[in-house]
Amino acid sequence: MCYSAQVRQSFSAYLREIGAVPDYEQITRILEQRLVDKSIRIPRGFERNFDHPMTVEDKRVRELISQYRNATTTKFEQELFAQKKRLGDAERKLKVKQTKAALNDQRIATNKIDTCVEKLALLRGTQSHEDDNRIFPMTYAPVVVKHEGRNLIRLARYHLRQRGQPASIDRQFPGLYNARRDNLEKFWRKEFGATHALMIIDSFYENVDRDGKNAVLHFNPWPAQQMLVACLYGEWIHPREGPLLSFAAVTDEPPPEIAAAGHDRCIINLKPENVEAWLTPQGRSNGELQAILNDRQQPSYEYQVEAA
């Protein structure tokens, strides 16, 4: 289902590969929204596009990123202070008498202190982290859409909320980041043939069952290559909550090596020569679009067990 992926974040790669350029107006709006909506999560790798701003647009985006980081840093500093006090209080009580409540406060405070220290190190640090480019469902990621004849990079949430649906559908159907190919002409019929997008990734992760326990497998294509993932997107609009751009990756039956590893779905890796046709579905028949999905890149996939 591609529950997680390492997404290509660098604008230069999008420009080089498919001639896509950033939609600064849309990106700026999302970053402004993030200042008040803490549920918006954007990979640090995407923010690195603005480490050295050159244009007026770059500088505005960089300013918004700095505002967010400063506010988030302050929040974690305050939490760290509060948890250190909680830990100190618990340890003083434990010196007098060991109680379940004090032990619980000690454990919780210790865990939260570790989390705060880790988060602050990431916020203040400049070095790359292994998860800088990784997305999960409900995370925002750069996708390419066609608008007025141009390939634009926009930020979209990885979990598609269809136009006209209530916001509660996010909780009702937690798997809407996965647009199954056998459902494209049914559940996804409003998006299929109308609103297509592209996500560029380097690798992806899947949950599989191993002897009754969950394991996370990290799949990499061989030979190593970027994967041009076919996606659908939706533009959800609410009079009070505002617009939401969200997307889902199209998945199909897995190749033999992924099936043998224990997973039953796989993203569709488009051929470069088919990207333009996928991004311009209007006027194409379902048969033509399905043929594009058939004519895919088919590397072999190797995997490592990330967690079990």
PDB file of N, CA and C in Angstrom, residues 133-220:
ATOM      1  N   ASN A 133      13.300  12.954   4.449  1.00  0.00           N
ATOM      2  CA  ASN A 133      12.505  12.875   3.222  1.00  0.00           C
ATOM      3  C   ASN A 133      11.367  11.863   3.307  1.00  0.00           C
ATOM      4  N   ARG A 134      11.143  11.333   4.496  1.00  0.00           N
ATOM      5  CA  ARG A 134      10.165  10.262   4.633  1.00  0.00           C
ATOM      6  C   ARG A 134       8.776  10.819   4.926  1.00  0.00           C
ATOM      7  N   ILE A 135       7.782  10.234   4.280  1.00  0.00           N
ATOM      8  CA  ILE A 135       6.392  10.619   4.533  1.00  0.00           C
ATOM      9  C   ILE A 135       5.605   9.414   5.016  1.00  0.00           C
ATOM     10  N   PHE A 136       4.517   9.717   5.722  1.00  0.00           N
ATOM     11  CA  PHE A 136       3.551   8.736   6.177  1.00  0.00           C
ATOM     12  C   PHE A 136       2.163   9.258   5.804  1.00  0.00           C
ATOM     13  N   PRO A 137       1.125   8.418   5.910  1.00  0.00           N
ATOM     14  CA  PRO A 137      -0.224   8.933   5.707  1.00  0.00           C
ATOM     15  C   PRO A 137      -0.490  10.142   6.592  1.00  0.00           C
ATOM     16  N   MET A 138      -1.145  11.134   6.031  1.00  0.00           N
ATOM     17  CA  MET A 138      -1.491  12.417   6.661  1.00  0.00           C
ATOM     18  C   MET A 138      -0.322  13.400   6.661  1.00  0.00           C
ATOM     19  N   THR A 139       0.843  13.000   6.134  1.00  0.00           N
ATOM     20  CA  THR A 139       1.964  13.924   5.967  1.00  0.00           C
ATOM     21  C   THR A 139       1.827  14.616   4.614  1.00  0.00           C
ATOM     22  N   TYR A 140       2.323  15.854   4.527  1.00  0.00           N
ATOM     23  CA  TYR A 140       2.338  16.553   3.243  1.00  0.00           C
ATOM     24  C   TYR A 140       3.594  16.189   2.466  1.00  0.00           C
ATOM     25  N   ALA A 141       3.458  16.149   1.148  1.00  0.00           N
ATOM     26  CA  ALA A 141       4.584  15.806   0.276  1.00  0.00           C
ATOM     27  C   ALA A 141       4.476  16.593  -1.020  1.00  0.00           C
ATOM     28  N   PRO A 142       5.595  16.814  -1.709  1.00  0.00           N
ATOM     29  CA  PRO A 142       5.520  17.467  -3.014  1.00  0.00           C
ATOM     30  C   PRO A 142       4.987  16.505  -4.070  1.00  0.00           C
ATOM     31  N   VAL A 143       4.011  16.957  -4.826  1.00  0.00           N
ATOM     32  CA  VAL A 143       3.506  16.199  -5.963  1.00  0.00           C
ATOM     33  C   VAL A 143       3.490  17.125  -7.173  1.00  0.00           C
ATOM     34  N   VAL A 144       3.462  16.524  -8.338  1.00  0.00           N
ATOM     35  CA  VAL A 144       3.404  17.287  -9.579  1.00  0.00           C
ATOM     36  C   VAL A 144       2.005  17.173 -10.161  1.00  0.00           C
ATOM     37  N   VAL A 145       1.415  18.324 -10.491  1.00  0.00           N
ATOM     38  CA  VAL A 145       0.110  18.362 -11.152  1.00  0.00           C
ATOM     39  C   VAL A 145       0.229  19.268 -12.378  1.00  0.00           C
ATOM     40  N   LYS A 146      -0.648  19.054 -13.326  1.00  0.00           N
ATOM     41  CA  LYS A 146      -0.693  19.894 -14.524  1.00  0.00           C
ATOM     42  C   LYS A 146      -1.706  21.014 -14.301  1.00  0.00           C
ATOM     43  N   HIS A 147      -1.274  22.262 -14.499  1.00  0.00           N
ATOM     44  CA  HIS A 147      -2.171  23.401 -14.342  1.00  0.00           C
ATOM     45  C   HIS A 147      -1.852  24.433 -15.415  1.00  0.00           C
ATOM     46  N   GLU A 148      -2.859  24.711 -16.236  1.00  0.00           N
ATOM     47  CA  GLU A 148      -2.720  25.683 -17.320  1.00  0.00           C
ATOM     48  C   GLU A 148      -1.485  25.393 -18.178  1.00  0.00           C
ATOM     49  N   GLY A 149      -1.299  24.119 -18.471  1.00  0.00           N
ATOM     50  CA  GLY A 149      -0.238  23.705 -19.374  1.00  0.00           C
ATOM     51  C   GLY A 149       1.135  23.578 -18.745  1.00  0.00           C
ATOM     52  N   ARG A 150       1.256  23.830 -17.449  1.00  0.00           N
ATOM     53  CA  ARG A 150       2.553  23.758 -16.773  1.00  0.00           C
ATOM     54  C   ARG A 150       2.550  22.636 -15.736  1.00  0.00           C
ATOM     55  N   ASN A 151       3.719  22.001 -15.575  1.00  0.00           N
ATOM     56  CA  ASN A 151       3.897  21.020 -14.512  1.00  0.00           C
ATOM     57  C   ASN A 151       4.319  21.766 -13.249  1.00  0.00           C
ATOM     58  N   LEU A 152       3.465  21.735 -12.221  1.00  0.00           N
ATOM     59  CA  LEU A 152       3.706  22.485 -11.004  1.00  0.00           C
ATOM     60  C   LEU A 152       3.938  21.557  -9.820  1.00  0.00           C
ATOM     61  N   ILE A 153       4.866  21.937  -8.952  1.00  0.00           N
ATOM     62  CA  ILE A 153       5.094  21.226  -7.702  1.00  0.00           C
ATOM     63  C   ILE A 153       4.220  21.869  -6.636  1.00  0.00           C
ATOM     64  N   ARG A 154       3.357  21.082  -6.040  1.00  0.00           N
ATOM     65  CA  ARG A 154       2.503  21.567  -4.968  1.00  0.00           C
ATOM     66  C   ARG A 154       2.631  20.653  -3.752  1.00  0.00           C
ATOM     67  N   LEU A 155       2.309  21.192  -2.594  1.00  0.00           N
ATOM     68  CA  LEU A 155       2.269  20.388  -1.375  1.00  0.00           C
ATOM     69  C   LEU A 155       0.870  19.812  -1.211  1.00  0.00           C
ATOM     70  N   ALA A 156       0.804  18.501  -1.002  1.00  0.00           N
ATOM     71  CA  ALA A 156      -0.495  17.847  -0.835  1.00  0.00           C
ATOM     72  C   ALA A 156      -0.396  16.815   0.276  1.00  0.00           C
ATOM     73  N   ARG A 157      -1.505  16.620   0.955  1.00  0.00           N
ATOM     74  CA  ARG A 157      -1.551  15.651   2.048  1.00  0.00           C
ATOM     75  C   ARG A 157      -1.670  14.243   1.496  1.00  0.00           C
ATOM     76  N   TYR A 158      -0.898  13.325   2.073  1.00  0.00           N
ATOM     77  CA  TYR A 158      -0.905  11.940   1.618  1.00  0.00           C
ATOM     78  C   TYR A 158      -2.055  11.175   2.286  1.00  0.00           C
ATOM     79  N   HIS A 159      -3.238  11.426   1.837  1.00  0.00           N
ATOM     80  CA  HIS A 159      -4.465  10.747   2.267  1.00  0.00           C
ATOM     81  C   HIS A 159      -5.595  11.538   1.625  1.00  0.00           C
ATOM     82  N   LEU A 160      -6.195  10.969   0.588  1.00  0.00           N
ATOM     83  CA  LEU A 160      -7.082  11.726  -0.284  1.00  0.00           C
ATOM     84  C   LEU A 160      -8.473  11.868   0.320  1.00  0.00           C
ATOM     85  N   ARG A 161      -8.870  13.119   0.532  1.00  0.00           N
ATOM     86  CA  ARG A 161     -10.242  13.428   0.942  1.00  0.00           C
ATOM     87  C   ARG A 161     -10.981  13.937  -0.291  1.00  0.00           C
ATOM     88  N   GLN A 162     -11.941  13.163  -0.753  1.00  0.00           N
ATOM     89  CA  GLN A 162     -12.641  13.492  -1.992  1.00  0.00           C
ATOM     90  C   GLN A 162     -13.555  14.697  -1.827  1.00  0.00           C
ATOM     91  N   ARG A 163     -13.680  15.445  -2.905  1.00  0.00           N
ATOM     92  CA  ARG A 163     -14.573  16.597  -2.917  1.00  0.00           C
ATOM     93  C   ARG A 163     -15.996  16.153  -2.567  1.00  0.00           C
ATOM     94  N   GLY A 164     -16.634  16.936  -1.705  1.00  0.00           N
ATOM     95  CA  GLY A 164     -18.011  16.645  -1.330  1.00  0.00           C
ATOM     96  C   GLY A 164     -18.164  15.723  -0.143  1.00  0.00           C
ATOM     97  N   GLN A 165     -17.071  15.098   0.297  1.00  0.00           N
ATOM     98  CA  GLN A 165     -17.134  14.203   1.448  1.00  0.00           C
ATOM     99  C   GLN A 165     -16.940  14.994   2.744  1.00  0.00           C
ATOM    100  N   PRO A 166     -17.490  14.518   3.852  1.00  0.00           N
ATOM    101  CA  PRO A 166     -17.251  15.193   5.136  1.00  0.00           C
ATOM    102  C   PRO A 166     -15.826  14.930   5.613  1.00  0.00           C
ATOM    103  N   ALA A 167     -15.310  15.826   6.454  1.00  0.00           N
ATOM    104  CA  ALA A 167     -13.955  15.652   6.975  1.00  0.00           C
ATOM    105  C   ALA A 167     -13.819  14.363   7.759  1.00  0.00           C
ATOM    106  N   SER A 168     -14.916  13.861   8.305  1.00  0.00           N
ATOM    107  CA  SER A 168     -14.877  12.636   9.104  1.00  0.00           C
ATOM    108  C   SER A 168     -14.482  11.410   8.300  1.00  0.00           C
ATOM    109  N   ILE A 169     -14.490  11.506   6.964  1.00  0.00           N
ATOM    110  CA  ILE A 169     -14.113  10.353   6.142  1.00  0.00           C
ATOM    111  C   ILE A 169     -12.652   9.975   6.382  1.00  0.00           C
ATOM    112  N   ASP A 170     -11.837  10.934   6.844  1.00  0.00           N
ATOM    113  CA  ASP A 170     -10.435  10.628   7.143  1.00  0.00           C
ATOM    114  C   ASP A 170     -10.326   9.553   8.211  1.00  0.00           C
ATOM    115  N   ARG A 171     -11.195   9.621   9.218  1.00  0.00           N
ATOM    116  CA  ARG A 171     -11.181   8.626  10.293  1.00  0.00           C
ATOM    117  C   ARG A 171     -11.962   7.371   9.897  1.00  0.00           C
ATOM    118  N   GLN A 172     -13.004   7.566   9.132  1.00  0.00           N
ATOM    119  CA  GLN A 172     -13.844   6.438   8.742  1.00  0.00           C
ATOM    120  C   GLN A 172     -13.103   5.476   7.820  1.00  0.00           C
ATOM    121  N   PHE A 173     -12.283   6.033   6.909  1.00  0.00           N
ATOM    122  CA  PHE A 173     -11.523   5.208   5.963  1.00  0.00           C
ATOM    123  C   PHE A 173     -10.047   5.589   6.042  1.00  0.00           C
ATOM    124  N   PRO A 174      -9.296   5.009   6.968  1.00  0.00           N
ATOM    125  CA  PRO A 174      -7.893   5.400   7.166  1.00  0.00           C
ATOM    126  C   PRO A 174      -6.950   4.970   6.047  1.00  0.00           C
ATOM    127  N   GLY A 175      -7.445   4.216   5.073  1.00  0.00           N
ATOM    128  CA  GLY A 175      -6.571   3.744   3.994  1.00  0.00           C
ATOM    129  C   GLY A 175      -6.685   4.523   2.698  1.00  0.00           C
ATOM    130  N   LEU A 176      -7.192   5.753   2.758  1.00  0.00           N
ATOM    131  CA  LEU A 176      -7.434   6.501   1.527  1.00  0.00           C
ATOM    132  C   LEU A 176      -6.169   7.124   0.925  1.00  0.00           C
ATOM    133  N   TYR A 177      -5.016   6.711   1.371  1.00  0.00           N
ATOM    134  CA  TYR A 177      -3.769   7.052   0.681  1.00  0.00           C
ATOM    135  C   TYR A 177      -3.447   6.005  -0.372  1.00  0.00           C
ATOM    136  N   ASN A 178      -4.261   4.945  -0.430  1.00  0.00           N
ATOM    137  CA  ASN A 178      -4.056   3.821  -1.334  1.00  0.00           C
ATOM    138  C   ASN A 178      -5.216   3.739  -2.318  1.00  0.00           C
ATOM    139  N   ALA A 179      -4.966   4.117  -3.575  1.00  0.00           N
ATOM    140  CA  ALA A 179      -5.990   4.027  -4.608  1.00  0.00           C
ATOM    141  C   ALA A 179      -5.772   2.724  -5.382  1.00  0.00           C
ATOM    142  N   ARG A 180      -6.493   1.701  -4.987  1.00  0.00           N
ATOM    143  CA  ARG A 180      -6.333   0.392  -5.625  1.00  0.00           C
ATOM    144  C   ARG A 180      -6.732   0.462  -7.097  1.00  0.00           C
ATOM    145  N   ARG A 181      -5.922  -0.136  -7.937  1.00  0.00           N
ATOM    146  CA  ARG A 181      -6.198  -0.077  -9.371  1.00  0.00           C
ATOM    147  C   ARG A 181      -7.531  -0.744  -9.713  1.00  0.00           C
ATOM    148  N   ASP A 182      -7.873  -1.821  -9.005  1.00  0.00           N
ATOM    149  CA  ASP A 182      -9.132  -2.499  -9.315  1.00  0.00           C
ATOM    150  C   ASP A 182     -10.350  -1.712  -8.843  1.00  0.00           C
ATOM    151  N   ASN A 183     -10.121  -0.536  -8.230  1.00  0.00           N
ATOM    152  CA  ASN A 183     -11.221   0.305  -7.780  1.00  0.00           C
ATOM    153  C   ASN A 183     -11.212   1.679  -8.443  1.00  0.00           C
ATOM    154  N   LEU A 184     -10.325   1.873  -9.421  1.00  0.00           N
ATOM    155  CA  LEU A 184     -10.187   3.194 -10.036  1.00  0.00           C
ATOM    156  C   LEU A 184     -11.470   3.642 -10.734  1.00  0.00           C
ATOM    157  N   GLU A 185     -12.152   2.724 -11.362  1.00  0.00           N
ATOM    158  CA  GLU A 185     -13.349   3.076 -12.124  1.00  0.00           C
ATOM    159  C   GLU A 185     -14.619   2.953 -11.285  1.00  0.00           C
ATOM    160  N   LYS A 186     -14.434   2.707  -9.983  1.00  0.00           N
ATOM    161  CA  LYS A 186     -15.575   2.613  -9.067  1.00  0.00           C
ATOM    162  C   LYS A 186     -15.443   3.697  -8.001  1.00  0.00           C
ATOM    163  N   PHE A 187     -14.796   3.369  -6.899  1.00  0.00           N
ATOM    164  CA  PHE A 187     -14.676   4.324  -5.801  1.00  0.00           C
ATOM    165  C   PHE A 187     -13.968   5.603  -6.225  1.00  0.00           C
ATOM    166  N   TRP A 188     -12.934   5.474  -7.078  1.00  0.00           N
ATOM    167  CA  TRP A 188     -12.113   6.620  -7.471  1.00  0.00           C
ATOM    168  C   TRP A 188     -12.523   7.195  -8.826  1.00  0.00           C
ATOM    169  N   ARG A 189     -13.742   6.930  -9.270  1.00  0.00           N
ATOM    170  CA  ARG A 189     -14.143   7.309 -10.625  1.00  0.00           C
ATOM    171  C   ARG A 189     -14.147   8.824 -10.854  1.00  0.00           C
ATOM    172  N   LYS A 190     -14.363   9.625  -9.788  1.00  0.00           N
ATOM    173  CA  LYS A 190     -14.356  11.083  -9.962  1.00  0.00           C
ATOM    174  C   LYS A 190     -12.952  11.622 -10.183  1.00  0.00           C
ATOM    175  N   GLU A 191     -11.955  10.945  -9.644  1.00  0.00           N
ATOM    176  CA  GLU A 191     -10.560  11.383  -9.787  1.00  0.00           C
ATOM    177  C   GLU A 191      -9.875  10.727 -10.985  1.00  0.00           C
ATOM    178  N   PHE A 192     -10.185   9.451 -11.223  1.00  0.00           N
ATOM    179  CA  PHE A 192      -9.540   8.735 -12.319  1.00  0.00           C
ATOM    180  C   PHE A 192     -10.020   9.301 -13.648  1.00  0.00           C
ATOM    181  N   GLY A 193      -9.068   9.736 -14.450  1.00  0.00           N
ATOM    182  CA  GLY A 193      -9.394  10.367 -15.721  1.00  0.00           C
ATOM    183  C   GLY A 193      -9.628  11.851 -15.605  1.00  0.00           C
ATOM    184  N   ALA A 194      -9.458  12.407 -14.396  1.00  0.00           N
ATOM    185  CA  ALA A 194      -9.729  13.834 -14.201  1.00  0.00           C
ATOM    186  C   ALA A 194      -8.601  14.553 -13.464  1.00  0.00           C
ATOM    187  N   THR A 195      -8.218  14.055 -12.294  1.00  0.00           N
ATOM    188  CA  THR A 195      -7.216  14.750 -11.472  1.00  0.00           C
ATOM    189  C   THR A 195      -6.077  13.781 -11.141  1.00  0.00           C
ATOM    190  N   HIS A 196      -5.071  13.791 -11.987  1.00  0.00           N
ATOM    191  CA  HIS A 196      -3.924  12.907 -11.834  1.00  0.00           C
ATOM    192  C   HIS A 196      -2.705  13.692 -11.342  1.00  0.00           C
ATOM    193  N   ALA A 197      -1.873  13.026 -10.579  1.00  0.00           N
ATOM    194  CA  ALA A 197      -0.653  13.642 -10.053  1.00  0.00           C
ATOM    195  C   ALA A 197       0.486  12.653 -10.137  1.00  0.00           C
ATOM    196  N   LEU A 198       1.670  13.127  -9.787  1.00  0.00           N
ATOM    197  CA  LEU A 198       2.871  12.296  -9.806  1.00  0.00           C
ATOM    198  C   LEU A 198       3.663  12.552  -8.533  1.00  0.00           C
ATOM    199  N   MET A 199       4.130  11.488  -7.900  1.00  0.00           N
ATOM    200  CA  MET A 199       5.037  11.588  -6.766  1.00  0.00           C
ATOM    201  C   MET A 199       6.335  10.882  -7.145  1.00  0.00           C
ATOM    202  N   ILE A 200       7.462  11.501  -6.853  1.00  0.00           N
ATOM    203  CA  ILE A 200       8.759  10.900  -7.159  1.00  0.00           C
ATOM    204  C   ILE A 200       9.369  10.388  -5.865  1.00  0.00           C
ATOM    205  N   ILE A 201       9.661   9.089  -5.813  1.00  0.00           N
ATOM    206  CA  ILE A 201      10.230   8.499  -4.603  1.00  0.00           C
ATOM    207  C   ILE A 201      11.486   7.704  -4.937  1.00  0.00           C
ATOM    208  N   ASP A 202      12.279   7.452  -3.903  1.00  0.00           N
ATOM    209  CA  ASP A 202      13.489   6.633  -4.050  1.00  0.00           C
ATOM    210  C   ASP A 202      13.282   5.222  -3.508  1.00  0.00           C
ATOM    211  N   SER A 203      12.403   5.068  -2.523  1.00  0.00           N
ATOM    212  CA  SER A 203      12.141   3.763  -1.921  1.00  0.00           C
ATOM    213  C   SER A 203      10.829   3.843  -1.157  1.00  0.00           C
ATOM    214  N   PHE A 204      10.343   2.691  -0.697  1.00  0.00           N
ATOM    215  CA  PHE A 204       9.088   2.695   0.051  1.00  0.00           C
ATOM    216  C   PHE A 204       9.108   1.601   1.106  1.00  0.00           C
ATOM    217  N   TYR A 205       8.163   1.718   2.047  1.00  0.00           N
ATOM    218  CA  TYR A 205       8.079   0.818   3.188  1.00  0.00           C
ATOM    219  C   TYR A 205       6.701   0.169   3.229  1.00  0.00           C
ATOM    220  N   GLU A 206       6.667  -1.076   3.688  1.00  0.00           N
ATOM    221  CA  GLU A 206       5.396  -1.762   3.845  1.00  0.00           C
ATOM    222  C   GLU A 206       5.364  -2.530   5.161  1.00  0.00           C
ATOM    223  N   ASN A 207       4.174  -2.631   5.742  1.00  0.00           N
ATOM    224  CA  ASN A 207       3.956  -3.474   6.908  1.00  0.00           C
ATOM    225  C   ASN A 207       3.584  -4.878   6.443  1.00  0.00           C
ATOM    226  N   VAL A 208       4.220  -5.879   7.015  1.00  0.00           N
ATOM    227  CA  VAL A 208       3.883  -7.266   6.696  1.00  0.00           C
ATOM    228  C   VAL A 208       3.777  -8.067   7.988  1.00  0.00           C
ATOM    229  N   ASP A 209       3.066  -9.166   7.911  1.00  0.00           N
ATOM    230  CA  ASP A 209       2.926 -10.048   9.069  1.00  0.00           C
ATOM    231  C   ASP A 209       4.021 -11.106   9.030  1.00  0.00           C
ATOM    232  N   ARG A 210       4.758 -11.204  10.121  1.00  0.00           N
ATOM    233  CA  ARG A 210       5.787 -12.223  10.260  1.00  0.00           C
ATOM    234  C   ARG A 210       5.514 -13.022  11.534  1.00  0.00           C
ATOM    235  N   ASP A 211       4.954 -14.214  11.341  1.00  0.00           N
ATOM    236  CA  ASP A 211       4.666 -15.091  12.486  1.00  0.00           C
ATOM    237  C   ASP A 211       3.781 -14.404  13.522  1.00  0.00           C
ATOM    238  N   GLY A 212       2.774 -13.700  13.029  1.00  0.00           N
ATOM    239  CA  GLY A 212       1.839 -13.054  13.929  1.00  0.00           C
ATOM    240  C   GLY A 212       2.297 -11.717  14.463  1.00  0.00           C
ATOM    241  N   LYS A 213       3.457 -11.241  14.050  1.00  0.00           N
ATOM    242  CA  LYS A 213       3.970  -9.943  14.485  1.00  0.00           C
ATOM    243  C   LYS A 213       4.188  -9.042  13.281  1.00  0.00           C
ATOM    244  N   ASN A 214       3.993  -7.744  13.491  1.00  0.00           N
ATOM    245  CA  ASN A 214       4.183  -6.788  12.401  1.00  0.00           C
ATOM    246  C   ASN A 214       5.665  -6.516  12.163  1.00  0.00           C
ATOM    247  N   ALA A 215       6.055  -6.490  10.903  1.00  0.00           N
ATOM    248  CA  ALA A 215       7.421  -6.124  10.525  1.00  0.00           C
ATOM    249  C   ALA A 215       7.348  -5.048   9.445  1.00  0.00           C
ATOM    250  N   VAL A 216       8.287  -4.106   9.472  1.00  0.00           N
ATOM    251  CA  VAL A 216       8.365  -3.051   8.473  1.00  0.00           C
ATOM    252  C   VAL A 216       9.488  -3.388   7.510  1.00  0.00           C
ATOM    253  N   LEU A 217       9.147  -3.519   6.232  1.00  0.00           N
ATOM    254  CA  LEU A 217      10.131  -3.831   5.201  1.00  0.00           C
ATOM    255  C   LEU A 217      10.401  -2.597   4.363  1.00  0.00           C
ATOM    256  N   HIS A 218      11.682  -2.327   4.122  1.00  0.00           N
ATOM    257  CA  HIS A 218      12.096  -1.182   3.322  1.00  0.00           C
ATOM    258  C   HIS A 218      12.504  -1.695   1.945  1.00  0.00           C
ATOM    259  N   PHE A 219      11.702  -1.349   0.926  1.00  0.00           N
ATOM    260  CA  PHE A 219      11.941  -1.831  -0.436  1.00  0.00           C
ATOM    261  C   PHE A 219      12.706  -0.789  -1.256  1.00  0.00           C
ATOM    262  N   ASN A 220      13.729  -1.254  -1.965  1.00  0.00           N
ATOM    263  CA  ASN A 220      14.510  -0.412  -2.859  1.00  0.00           C
ATOM    264  C   ASN A 220      14.544  -1.041  -4.244  1.00  0.00           C
TER     265      ASN A 220
END
